[in-house]
Amino acid sequence: MAFTALAAGVSGLQAFTEGVGVIADNITNVNTIGYKETRSRFSTLVTETSSTTSYSPGGVRAFAETLVSKQGLLQPSSSATDLAVDGAGFFAVRSSDTANATDGELVYTRSGAFTEDDEGFYRNTAGLYLMGWRLDAQGNPPTNLQSSSALQPINITQLNGISEATANISMKVNLAAGETIEPTSYTVGSLAAEHQTAGSGITPDLLTNIQIFDSLGREHTVMVSAVKTGTNSWNYEYHFDDPSQLATAHTNGLIGSGTLNFNTDGSINLATSTLNAFGSSTNLISTSGTQPLTFDYAPAGTGVAAAVAQGSVTINFGSNGNTDGWALSGEATSDHFSSSVDGAAFGSVKGVQIDEDGFVSATFANGLSKRVYQIPIAVFDNPNGLTRKQGNAFGVSSQSGDVSLQRAGESGAGTVAPNSLEGSTVDLASEFAELIKVQRAFSASTRIITTSDEILQELTRI
């Protein structure tokens, strides 16, 4: 009996020593961002016996349980790249010893104190790389969101010098209904020729310009001109101010032309209006008011890269039967009131912004911003079943279930809290109280050992 009691006391020393270690870990990480409290749980060790008249002590063993799902207090921060998860889920991060940050194990953390390193990657205090979905030109993430191969380390500095070609043009134009019908027979290209050489003899009733961008970020001036050719009917042309920027087939820089017809109330009649690309057959404008227009840049070797050999924009004339685009008015002269043209040459990156949906937007020297990444939120069926990893991170286990990468705020995932950090879940008062209990239990276990030793000494003296 003394030997079994001695073994029980030793098991107590081992278990409560582990308990002190757990408490020590908690206390020392009271200020660690995103740290999750670990608790000691004790279970009895039973030595089975068939006798009902004697008892054989077994002892105790310790289990460590990390409360991963417990949310810490969100604390405000002045850094745009300090992030927290408000709700369930984790940031996907990767450890790597290589410069490209694509190697290493994919793990998960709520420690969101990310800063930019010397190569432009965002890493937290443990050196783990923040992963995200790279957005395409339309701002969409990859189609297979659950594939880890779709994740890339976020790096904003690699975006220096990017550009976005113009894809859409819309204008608010009022044409003066009282303009005189052009007495000279109009032919396609007359307005472009008049602008370039002043030799067509036709003076446009409207002449304005817009700026568009090619895929390399170069800016081009497109002239828009119109002349009245019939009752409530106008001919118009789109042509480049500098024809040398286009292929020679575009005489005088002409890229598109057509006819706009209007109803008696001044609204546009799209059913009979046309837009024709240079050299193409007649195309009625879609009833939605939009129509694509393609044109050819000058070929490679004349100062324009082959990457922008062809341009393509969609012209928006307004909705059918309305005056929200091109319209007739009773004004004395025709006027171009406003235009909306997308595309830009962004220039150098000057900063980054992150919103609660996890979208990472780069801000550029010209004042524009562009969404370039989206940060996913990793969720698990049983987050408390995750395994602890180095750097205040967690890995997938059989108890946690498989990871599911979700958009922030969707399918049970929490949202991203920018300019915030999640505090440790450790409660110092509880830890000190638990430390006293474990220390007393440890001391009691030592008394079991000393008492068993005394009993054994008495037995040896018999």
GROMACS .gro file of C-alpha atoms in nm:
model
  462
    1MET     CA    1   0.000   0.000   0.000
    2ALA     CA    2   0.283   0.240   0.082
    3PHE     CA    3   0.440   0.181  -0.257
    4THR     CA    4   0.114   0.255  -0.442
    5ALA     CA    5   0.058   0.567  -0.230
    6LEU     CA    6   0.411   0.676  -0.313
    7ALA     CA    7   0.336   0.633  -0.685
    8ALA     CA    8   0.014   0.833  -0.647
    9GLY     CA    9   0.207   1.114  -0.481
   10VAL     CA   10   0.462   1.114  -0.762
   11SER     CA   11   0.182   1.137  -1.021
   12GLY     CA   12   0.051   1.438  -0.830
   13LEU     CA   13   0.391   1.607  -0.849
   14GLN     CA   14   0.405   1.548  -1.225
   15ALA     CA   15   0.048   1.663  -1.289
   16PHE     CA   16   0.066   1.978  -1.075
   17THR     CA   17   0.408   2.066  -1.214
   18GLU     CA   18   0.245   2.065  -1.560
   19GLY     CA   19  -0.036   2.274  -1.416
   20VAL     CA   20   0.210   2.535  -1.289
   21GLY     CA   21   0.371   2.538  -1.634
   22VAL     CA   22   0.037   2.606  -1.800
   23ILE     CA   23  -0.037   2.892  -1.560
   24ALA     CA   24   0.312   3.032  -1.611
   25ASP     CA   25   0.257   3.029  -1.989
   26ASN     CA   26  -0.072   3.214  -1.948
   27ILE     CA   27   0.069   3.479  -1.715
   28THR     CA   28   0.373   3.549  -1.931
   29ASN     CA   29   0.147   3.591  -2.237
   30VAL     CA   30  -0.100   3.826  -2.074
   31ASN     CA   31   0.003   4.098  -2.323
   32THR     CA   32   0.052   3.874  -2.627
   33ILE     CA   33  -0.176   3.979  -2.915
   34GLY     CA   34  -0.435   3.712  -2.996
   35TYR     CA   35  -0.312   3.470  -2.729
   36LYS     CA   36  -0.564   3.207  -2.619
   37GLU     CA   37  -0.575   3.098  -2.257
   38THR     CA   38  -0.483   2.736  -2.180
   39ARG     CA   39  -0.633   2.559  -1.880
   40SER     CA   40  -0.520   2.249  -1.693
   41ARG     CA   41  -0.774   1.973  -1.649
   42PHE     CA   42  -0.705   1.684  -1.412
   43SER     CA   43  -0.827   1.327  -1.442
   44THR     CA   44  -0.802   1.041  -1.195
   45LEU     CA   45  -0.582   0.739  -1.262
   46VAL     CA   46  -0.753   0.422  -1.142
   47THR     CA   47  -0.572   0.097  -1.067
   48GLU     CA   48  -0.832  -0.167  -1.135
   49THR     CA   49  -0.874  -0.448  -0.884
   50SER     CA   50  -1.126  -0.727  -0.845
   51SER     CA   51  -1.125  -0.700  -0.468
   52THR     CA   52  -1.405  -0.512  -0.295
   53THR     CA   53  -1.232  -0.507   0.043
   54SER     CA   54  -0.907  -0.333  -0.054
   55TYR     CA   55  -0.821  -0.010  -0.230
   56SER     CA   56  -0.525   0.057  -0.460
   57PRO     CA   57  -0.457   0.428  -0.527
   58GLY     CA   58  -0.383   0.526  -0.887
   59GLY     CA   59  -0.309   0.897  -0.880
   60VAL     CA   60  -0.383   1.185  -1.116
   61ARG     CA   61  -0.286   1.303  -1.464
   62ALA     CA   62  -0.305   1.648  -1.623
   63PHE     CA   63  -0.455   1.755  -1.957
   64ALA     CA   64  -0.404   2.094  -2.121
   65GLU     CA   65  -0.705   2.254  -2.293
   66THR     CA   66  -0.662   2.569  -2.503
   67LEU     CA   67  -0.978   2.781  -2.529
   68VAL     CA   68  -0.921   2.875  -2.893
   69SER     CA   69  -1.280   2.985  -2.959
   70LYS     CA   70  -1.281   3.241  -2.677
   71GLN     CA   71  -1.284   3.597  -2.813
   72GLY     CA   72  -1.041   3.850  -2.669
   73LEU     CA   73  -1.114   4.218  -2.623
   74LEU     CA   74  -1.058   4.426  -2.939
   75GLN     CA   75  -0.825   4.716  -2.879
   76PRO     CA   76  -0.797   5.019  -3.114
   77SER     CA   77  -0.473   5.077  -3.302
   78SER     CA   78  -0.337   5.357  -3.519
   79SER     CA   79  -0.182   5.121  -3.776
   80ALA     CA   80  -0.386   5.040  -4.088
   81THR     CA   81  -0.235   4.691  -4.100
   82ASP     CA   82  -0.320   4.599  -3.741
   83LEU     CA   83  -0.608   4.357  -3.786
   84ALA     CA   84  -0.841   4.151  -3.570
   85VAL     CA   85  -1.118   3.902  -3.641
   86ASP     CA   86  -1.447   4.017  -3.492
   87GLY     CA   87  -1.628   3.688  -3.449
   88ALA     CA   88  -1.535   3.334  -3.547
   89GLY     CA   89  -1.236   3.247  -3.760
   90PHE     CA   90  -0.866   3.304  -3.817
   91PHE     CA   91  -0.626   3.471  -4.055
   92ALA     CA   92  -0.449   3.232  -4.290
   93VAL     CA   93  -0.071   3.275  -4.256
   94ARG     CA   94   0.232   3.089  -4.378
   95SER     CA   95   0.573   3.035  -4.230
   96SER     CA   96   0.860   3.059  -4.477
   97ASP     CA   97   1.236   3.079  -4.482
   98THR     CA   98   1.244   3.187  -4.846
   99ALA     CA   99   1.212   3.529  -5.002
  100ASN     CA  100   0.905   3.444  -5.208
  101ALA     CA  101   0.701   3.354  -4.897
  102THR     CA  102   0.525   3.069  -5.079
  103ASP     CA  103   0.691   2.782  -4.894
  104GLY     CA  104   0.624   2.663  -4.544
  105GLU     CA  105   0.324   2.530  -4.360
  106LEU     CA  106  -0.014   2.701  -4.388
  107VAL     CA  107  -0.135   2.776  -4.035
  108TYR     CA  108  -0.398   2.997  -3.876
  109THR     CA  109  -0.380   3.276  -3.620
  110ARG     CA  110  -0.568   3.563  -3.461
  111SER     CA  111  -0.248   3.752  -3.396
  112GLY     CA  112  -0.300   4.034  -3.646
  113ALA     CA  113  -0.018   4.281  -3.575
  114PHE     CA  114   0.106   4.285  -3.936
  115THR     CA  115   0.381   4.514  -4.061
  116GLU     CA  116   0.551   4.546  -4.398
  117ASP     CA  117   0.896   4.388  -4.422
  118ASP     CA  118   1.186   4.499  -4.642
  119GLU     CA  119   1.047   4.303  -4.938
  120GLY     CA  120   0.694   4.441  -4.911
  121PHE     CA  121   0.530   4.134  -4.752
  122TYR     CA  122   0.305   4.169  -4.447
  123ARG     CA  123   0.420   3.966  -4.147
  124ASN     CA  124   0.305   3.953  -3.787
  125THR     CA  125   0.523   3.962  -3.475
  126ALA     CA  126   0.595   3.589  -3.512
  127GLY     CA  127   0.719   3.642  -3.869
  128LEU     CA  128   0.419   3.469  -4.031
  129TYR     CA  129   0.314   3.593  -4.376
  130LEU     CA  130  -0.044   3.717  -4.422
  131MET     CA  131  -0.215   3.530  -4.707
  132GLY     CA  132  -0.500   3.652  -4.929
  133TRP     CA  133  -0.679   3.611  -5.259
  134ARG     CA  134  -0.536   3.821  -5.542
  135LEU     CA  135  -0.819   4.004  -5.722
  136ASP     CA  136  -0.842   4.021  -6.100
  137ALA     CA  137  -0.886   4.338  -6.306
  138GLN     CA  138  -1.261   4.336  -6.232
  139GLY     CA  139  -1.203   4.304  -5.857
  140ASN     CA  140  -1.305   3.938  -5.832
  141PRO     CA  141  -1.120   3.670  -5.630
  142PRO     CA  142  -1.026   3.329  -5.777
  143THR     CA  143  -1.312   3.091  -5.853
  144ASN     CA  144  -1.190   2.807  -5.626
  145LEU     CA  145  -1.180   2.980  -5.289
  146GLN     CA  146  -1.124   2.656  -5.096
  147SER     CA  147  -0.795   2.575  -5.267
  148SER     CA  148  -0.487   2.670  -5.068
  149SER     CA  149  -0.309   2.727  -5.400
  150ALA     CA  150  -0.539   3.028  -5.456
  151LEU     CA  151  -0.378   3.203  -5.158
  152GLN     CA  152  -0.088   3.438  -5.215
  153PRO     CA  153   0.128   3.632  -4.969
  154ILE     CA  154   0.003   3.992  -4.970
  155ASN     CA  155   0.253   4.234  -5.118
  156ILE     CA  156   0.142   4.585  -5.215
  157THR     CA  157   0.476   4.723  -5.332
  158GLN     CA  158   0.473   4.487  -5.630
  159LEU     CA  159   0.189   4.700  -5.771
  160ASN     CA  160   0.406   5.003  -5.847
  161GLY     CA  161   0.343   5.123  -6.200
  162ILE     CA  162   0.025   4.923  -6.265
  163SER     CA  163  -0.241   5.063  -6.493
  164GLU     CA  164  -0.597   4.985  -6.594
  165ALA     CA  165  -0.720   5.031  -6.949
  166THR     CA  166  -1.037   5.232  -7.007
  167ALA     CA  167  -1.332   4.998  -7.053
  168ASN     CA  168  -1.638   5.223  -7.018
  169ILE     CA  169  -1.729   5.573  -7.137
  170SER     CA  170  -2.050   5.758  -7.059
  171MET     CA  171  -2.133   6.121  -7.131
  172LYS     CA  172  -2.404   6.371  -7.042
  173VAL     CA  173  -2.458   6.580  -7.359
  174ASN     CA  174  -2.733   6.825  -7.445
  175LEU     CA  175  -2.764   6.894  -7.819
  176ALA     CA  176  -2.936   7.219  -7.912
  177ALA     CA  177  -3.258   7.135  -8.098
  178GLY     CA  178  -3.248   7.473  -8.274
  179GLU     CA  179  -2.919   7.406  -8.455
  180THR     CA  180  -2.934   7.444  -8.833
  181ILE     CA  181  -2.936   7.124  -9.036
  182GLU     CA  182  -2.601   7.084  -9.211
  183PRO     CA  183  -2.666   7.179  -9.574
  184THR     CA  184  -2.357   6.996  -9.707
  185SER     CA  185  -2.387   6.624  -9.764
  186TYR     CA  186  -2.229   6.456  -9.460
  187THR     CA  187  -2.002   6.155  -9.511
  188VAL     CA  188  -1.842   5.936  -9.245
  189GLY     CA  189  -1.511   6.087  -9.136
  190SER     CA  190  -1.599   6.447  -9.227
  191LEU     CA  191  -1.585   6.566  -8.866
  192ALA     CA  192  -1.252   6.391  -8.798
  193ALA     CA  193  -1.109   6.542  -9.117
  194GLU     CA  194  -1.233   6.887  -9.018
  195HIS     CA  195  -1.055   6.857  -8.685
  196GLN     CA  196  -0.728   6.744  -8.842
  197THR     CA  197  -0.710   6.951  -9.160
  198ALA     CA  198  -1.008   7.189  -9.156
  199GLY     CA  199  -1.073   7.080  -9.508
  200SER     CA  200  -1.411   6.908  -9.502
  201GLY     CA  201  -1.618   7.225  -9.493
  202ILE     CA  202  -1.840   7.090  -9.216
  203THR     CA  203  -1.835   7.272  -8.882
  204PRO     CA  204  -1.945   7.054  -8.590
  205ASP     CA  205  -2.220   7.178  -8.362
  206LEU     CA  206  -2.048   6.996  -8.073
  207LEU     CA  207  -1.675   6.940  -8.030
  208THR     CA  208  -1.540   6.813  -7.697
  209ASN     CA  209  -1.285   6.563  -7.570
  210ILE     CA  210  -1.234   6.289  -7.315
  211GLN     CA  211  -0.921   6.116  -7.184
  212ILE     CA  212  -0.879   5.738  -7.205
  213PHE     CA  213  -0.599   5.502  -7.096
  214ASP     CA  214  -0.448   5.199  -7.267
  215SER     CA  215  -0.334   4.886  -7.084
  216LEU     CA  216   0.013   5.033  -7.029
  217GLY     CA  217  -0.128   5.342  -6.859
  218ARG     CA  218  -0.067   5.585  -7.144
  219GLU     CA  219  -0.321   5.863  -7.178
  220HIS     CA  220  -0.493   5.940  -7.509
  221THR     CA  221  -0.722   6.227  -7.604
  222VAL     CA  222  -1.039   6.122  -7.788
  223MET     CA  223  -1.240   6.393  -7.961
  224VAL     CA  224  -1.620   6.368  -7.973
  225SER     CA  225  -1.800   6.575  -8.237
  226ALA     CA  226  -2.156   6.593  -8.364
  227VAL     CA  227  -2.349   6.780  -8.635
  228LYS     CA  228  -2.720   6.807  -8.703
  229THR     CA  229  -2.808   6.628  -9.029
  230GLY     CA  230  -3.189   6.605  -9.006
  231THR     CA  231  -3.493   6.677  -8.796
  232ASN     CA  232  -3.409   6.540  -8.449
  233SER     CA  233  -3.123   6.348  -8.612
  234TRP     CA  234  -2.747   6.394  -8.556
  235ASN     CA  235  -2.433   6.235  -8.688
  236TYR     CA  236  -2.143   6.198  -8.447
  237GLU     CA  237  -1.783   6.071  -8.452
  238TYR     CA  238  -1.522   5.951  -8.205
  239HIS     CA  239  -1.166   6.022  -8.323
  240PHE     CA  240  -0.819   6.046  -8.172
  241ASP     CA  241  -0.667   6.391  -8.138
  242ASP     CA  242  -0.332   6.237  -8.248
  243PRO     CA  243  -0.393   5.993  -8.537
  244SER     CA  244  -0.033   5.864  -8.516
  245GLN     CA  245  -0.131   5.671  -8.202
  246LEU     CA  246  -0.355   5.451  -8.417
  247ALA     CA  247  -0.300   5.215  -8.707
  248THR     CA  248  -0.287   5.389  -9.043
  249ALA     CA  249  -0.622   5.237  -9.140
  250HIS     CA  250  -0.788   5.487  -8.903
  251THR     CA  251  -0.791   5.785  -9.138
  252ASN     CA  252  -0.768   6.111  -8.943
  253GLY     CA  253  -0.784   5.907  -8.619
  254LEU     CA  254  -1.147   5.798  -8.669
  255ILE     CA  255  -1.244   5.503  -8.445
  256GLY     CA  256  -1.624   5.517  -8.448
  257SER     CA  257  -1.925   5.700  -8.589
  258GLY     CA  258  -2.299   5.675  -8.613
  259THR     CA  259  -2.638   5.842  -8.603
  260LEU     CA  260  -2.835   5.947  -8.297
  261ASN     CA  261  -3.210   5.997  -8.332
  262PHE     CA  262  -3.426   6.169  -8.075
  263ASN     CA  263  -3.793   6.173  -7.982
  264THR     CA  264  -3.998   6.492  -7.984
  265ASP     CA  265  -3.958   6.525  -7.605
  266GLY     CA  266  -3.578   6.533  -7.643
  267SER     CA  267  -3.517   6.177  -7.524
  268ILE     CA  268  -3.293   5.944  -7.723
  269ASN     CA  269  -3.443   5.683  -7.955
  270LEU     CA  270  -3.205   5.390  -7.937
  271ALA     CA  271  -3.417   5.170  -8.163
  272THR     CA  272  -3.300   5.368  -8.467
  273SER     CA  273  -2.962   5.499  -8.345
  274THR     CA  274  -2.632   5.342  -8.454
  275LEU     CA  275  -2.266   5.308  -8.353
  276ASN     CA  276  -2.020   5.172  -8.608
  277ALA     CA  277  -1.656   5.090  -8.544
  278PHE     CA  278  -1.424   5.223  -8.813
  279GLY     CA  279  -1.480   5.026  -9.132
  280SER     CA  280  -1.762   4.809  -8.991
  281SER     CA  281  -2.119   4.770  -9.106
  282THR     CA  282  -2.411   4.948  -8.941
  283ASN     CA  283  -2.477   4.840  -8.579
  284LEU     CA  284  -2.789   4.944  -8.392
  285ILE     CA  285  -2.718   5.058  -8.037
  286SER     CA  286  -2.837   4.811  -7.775
  287THR     CA  287  -3.163   4.905  -7.605
  288SER     CA  288  -2.964   4.917  -7.280
  289GLY     CA  289  -2.783   5.218  -7.423
  290THR     CA  290  -2.440   5.054  -7.430
  291GLN     CA  291  -2.241   4.943  -7.734
  292PRO     CA  292  -1.882   4.812  -7.762
  293LEU     CA  293  -1.631   4.993  -7.980
  294THR     CA  294  -1.297   4.842  -8.082
  295PHE     CA  295  -1.004   5.007  -8.258
  296ASP     CA  296  -0.640   4.936  -8.346
  297TYR     CA  297  -0.341   5.112  -8.196
  298ALA     CA  298  -0.028   5.172  -8.399
  299PRO     CA  299   0.167   4.845  -8.442
  300ALA     CA  300   0.471   4.755  -8.233
  301GLY     CA  301   0.790   4.925  -8.345
  302THR     CA  302   0.640   5.271  -8.368
  303GLY     CA  303   0.648   5.353  -7.998
  304VAL     CA  304   0.344   5.156  -7.884
  305ALA     CA  305   0.389   4.812  -7.731
  306ALA     CA  306   0.223   4.507  -7.880
  307ALA     CA  307   0.044   4.459  -7.548
  308VAL     CA  308  -0.196   4.738  -7.648
  309ALA     CA  309  -0.237   4.646  -8.014
  310GLN     CA  310  -0.615   4.667  -7.980
  311GLY     CA  311  -0.830   4.891  -7.768
  312SER     CA  312  -1.188   4.824  -7.667
  313VAL     CA  313  -1.434   5.046  -7.483
  314THR     CA  314  -1.808   5.035  -7.421
  315ILE     CA  315  -1.995   5.358  -7.498
  316ASN     CA  316  -2.302   5.439  -7.287
  317PHE     CA  317  -2.550   5.676  -7.454
  318GLY     CA  318  -2.813   5.666  -7.177
  319SER     CA  319  -3.131   5.466  -7.141
  320ASN     CA  320  -3.384   5.441  -7.421
  321GLY     CA  321  -3.657   5.706  -7.408
  322ASN     CA  322  -3.478   5.908  -7.140
  323THR     CA  323  -3.255   6.214  -7.120
  324ASP     CA  324  -2.994   6.072  -6.879
  325GLY     CA  325  -2.722   6.051  -7.147
  326TRP     CA  326  -2.739   6.218  -7.488
  327ALA     CA  327  -3.047   6.437  -7.522
  328LEU     CA  328  -3.200   6.727  -7.714
  329SER     CA  329  -3.267   7.053  -7.532
  330GLY     CA  330  -3.396   7.399  -7.602
  331GLU     CA  331  -3.064   7.559  -7.517
  332ALA     CA  332  -2.905   7.794  -7.766
  333THR     CA  333  -2.588   7.588  -7.802
  334SER     CA  334  -2.488   7.224  -7.767
  335ASP     CA  335  -2.294   7.143  -7.451
  336HIS     CA  336  -2.103   6.857  -7.294
  337PHE     CA  337  -2.196   6.866  -6.925
  338SER     CA  338  -2.012   6.569  -6.777
  339SER     CA  339  -1.848   6.239  -6.856
  340SER     CA  340  -1.747   5.924  -6.671
  341VAL     CA  341  -1.442   5.739  -6.798
  342ASP     CA  342  -1.276   5.454  -6.607
  343GLY     CA  343  -0.916   5.338  -6.634
  344ALA     CA  344  -0.605   5.502  -6.493
  345ALA     CA  345  -0.228   5.501  -6.469
  346PHE     CA  346  -0.197   5.446  -6.096
  347GLY     CA  347   0.172   5.526  -6.043
  348SER     CA  348   0.358   5.441  -5.723
  349VAL     CA  349   0.194   5.294  -5.413
  350LYS     CA  350   0.168   5.533  -5.120
  351GLY     CA  351  -0.039   5.339  -4.869
  352VAL     CA  352  -0.285   5.063  -4.796
  353GLN     CA  353  -0.640   5.047  -4.662
  354ILE     CA  354  -0.828   4.741  -4.534
  355ASP     CA  355  -1.204   4.728  -4.476
  356GLU     CA  356  -1.424   4.501  -4.265
  357ASP     CA  357  -1.492   4.275  -4.564
  358GLY     CA  358  -1.121   4.202  -4.586
  359PHE     CA  359  -1.060   4.396  -4.906
  360VAL     CA  360  -0.705   4.531  -4.926
  361SER     CA  361  -0.691   4.853  -5.130
  362ALA     CA  362  -0.370   5.013  -5.246
  363THR     CA  363  -0.364   5.393  -5.255
  364PHE     CA  364  -0.148   5.553  -5.522
  365ALA     CA  365   0.044   5.875  -5.572
  366ASN     CA  366  -0.230   6.018  -5.796
  367GLY     CA  367  -0.487   5.986  -5.515
  368LEU     CA  368  -0.665   5.684  -5.664
  369SER     CA  369  -0.718   5.356  -5.485
  370LYS     CA  370  -0.771   5.005  -5.614
  371ARG     CA  371  -0.879   4.680  -5.450
  372VAL     CA  372  -0.603   4.428  -5.505
  373TYR     CA  373  -0.648   4.150  -5.245
  374GLN     CA  374  -0.915   4.006  -5.021
  375ILE     CA  375  -0.826   3.850  -4.687
  376PRO     CA  376  -1.017   3.524  -4.626
  377ILE     CA  377  -1.137   3.410  -4.285
  378ALA     CA  378  -1.058   3.047  -4.200
  379VAL     CA  379  -1.331   2.872  -3.998
  380PHE     CA  380  -1.346   2.526  -3.841
  381ASP     CA  381  -1.622   2.301  -3.707
  382ASN     CA  382  -1.434   2.268  -3.377
  383PRO     CA  383  -1.171   2.541  -3.334
  384ASN     CA  384  -1.090   2.413  -2.984
  385GLY     CA  385  -0.958   2.097  -3.149
  386LEU     CA  386  -0.682   2.282  -3.335
  387THR     CA  387  -0.323   2.200  -3.247
  388ARG     CA  388  -0.094   2.470  -3.110
  389LYS     CA  389   0.190   2.582  -3.338
  390GLN     CA  390   0.494   2.801  -3.296
  391GLY     CA  391   0.425   3.174  -3.321
  392ASN     CA  392   0.083   3.184  -3.153
  393ALA     CA  393  -0.068   2.993  -3.445
  394PHE     CA  394  -0.278   2.680  -3.484
  395GLY     CA  395  -0.281   2.386  -3.722
  396VAL     CA  396  -0.552   2.152  -3.850
  397SER     CA  397  -0.610   1.828  -3.658
  398SER     CA  398  -0.851   1.537  -3.678
  399GLN     CA  399  -1.051   1.693  -3.396
  400SER     CA  400  -1.081   2.041  -3.551
  401GLY     CA  401  -1.217   1.927  -3.887
  402ASP     CA  402  -1.108   2.063  -4.223
  403VAL     CA  403  -1.053   2.432  -4.282
  404SER     CA  404  -1.312   2.634  -4.475
  405LEU     CA  405  -1.193   2.961  -4.629
  406GLN     CA  406  -1.478   3.212  -4.632
  407ARG     CA  407  -1.534   3.574  -4.724
  408ALA     CA  408  -1.545   3.792  -4.415
  409GLY     CA  409  -1.893   3.804  -4.265
  410GLU     CA  410  -2.026   3.508  -4.466
  411SER     CA  411  -2.109   3.146  -4.375
  412GLY     CA  412  -2.035   3.187  -4.006
  413ALA     CA  413  -1.707   3.374  -4.051
  414GLY     CA  414  -1.638   3.688  -3.852
  415THR     CA  415  -1.555   4.023  -4.006
  416VAL     CA  416  -1.218   4.193  -4.025
  417ALA     CA  417  -1.168   4.473  -3.772
  418PRO     CA  418  -0.910   4.712  -3.922
  419ASN     CA  419  -0.703   4.937  -3.694
  420SER     CA  420  -0.765   4.688  -3.413
  421LEU     CA  421  -0.583   4.414  -3.225
  422GLU     CA  422  -0.732   4.129  -3.024
  423GLY     CA  423  -0.604   4.116  -2.670
  424SER     CA  424  -0.504   3.807  -2.477
  425THR     CA  425  -0.788   3.610  -2.316
  426VAL     CA  426  -0.587   3.558  -1.996
  427ASP     CA  427  -0.750   3.680  -1.672
  428LEU     CA  428  -0.469   3.751  -1.425
  429ALA     CA  429  -0.692   3.729  -1.118
  430SER     CA  430  -0.811   3.383  -1.217
  431GLU     CA  431  -0.458   3.271  -1.299
  432PHE     CA  432  -0.320   3.377  -0.960
  433ALA     CA  433  -0.608   3.205  -0.779
  434GLU     CA  434  -0.548   2.890  -0.982
  435LEU     CA  435  -0.174   2.915  -0.910
  436ILE     CA  436  -0.244   2.908  -0.535
  437LYS     CA  437  -0.466   2.602  -0.571
  438VAL     CA  438  -0.212   2.412  -0.781
  439GLN     CA  439   0.075   2.509  -0.549
  440ARG     CA  440  -0.120   2.379  -0.248
  441ALA     CA  441  -0.201   2.057  -0.433
  442PHE     CA  442   0.168   2.016  -0.519
  443SER     CA  443   0.265   2.066  -0.155
  444ALA     CA  444   0.004   1.812  -0.048
  445SER     CA  445   0.149   1.560  -0.294
  446THR     CA  446   0.492   1.605  -0.138
  447ARG     CA  447   0.338   1.524   0.200
  448ILE     CA  448   0.204   1.199   0.052
  449ILE     CA  449   0.559   1.107  -0.051
  450THR     CA  450   0.716   1.195   0.285
  451THR     CA  451   0.442   1.009   0.475
  452SER     CA  452   0.481   0.702   0.253
  453ASP     CA  453   0.857   0.720   0.313
  454GLU     CA  454   0.803   0.719   0.689
  455ILE     CA  455   0.573   0.418   0.661
  456LEU     CA  456   0.832   0.232   0.458
  457GLN     CA  457   1.099   0.316   0.714
  458GLU     CA  458   0.883   0.171   0.991
  459LEU     CA  459   0.828  -0.144   0.787
  460THR     CA  460   1.202  -0.193   0.738
  461ARG     CA  461   1.256  -0.175   1.112
  462ILE     CA  462   1.024  -0.470   1.187
   0.00000   0.00000   0.00000
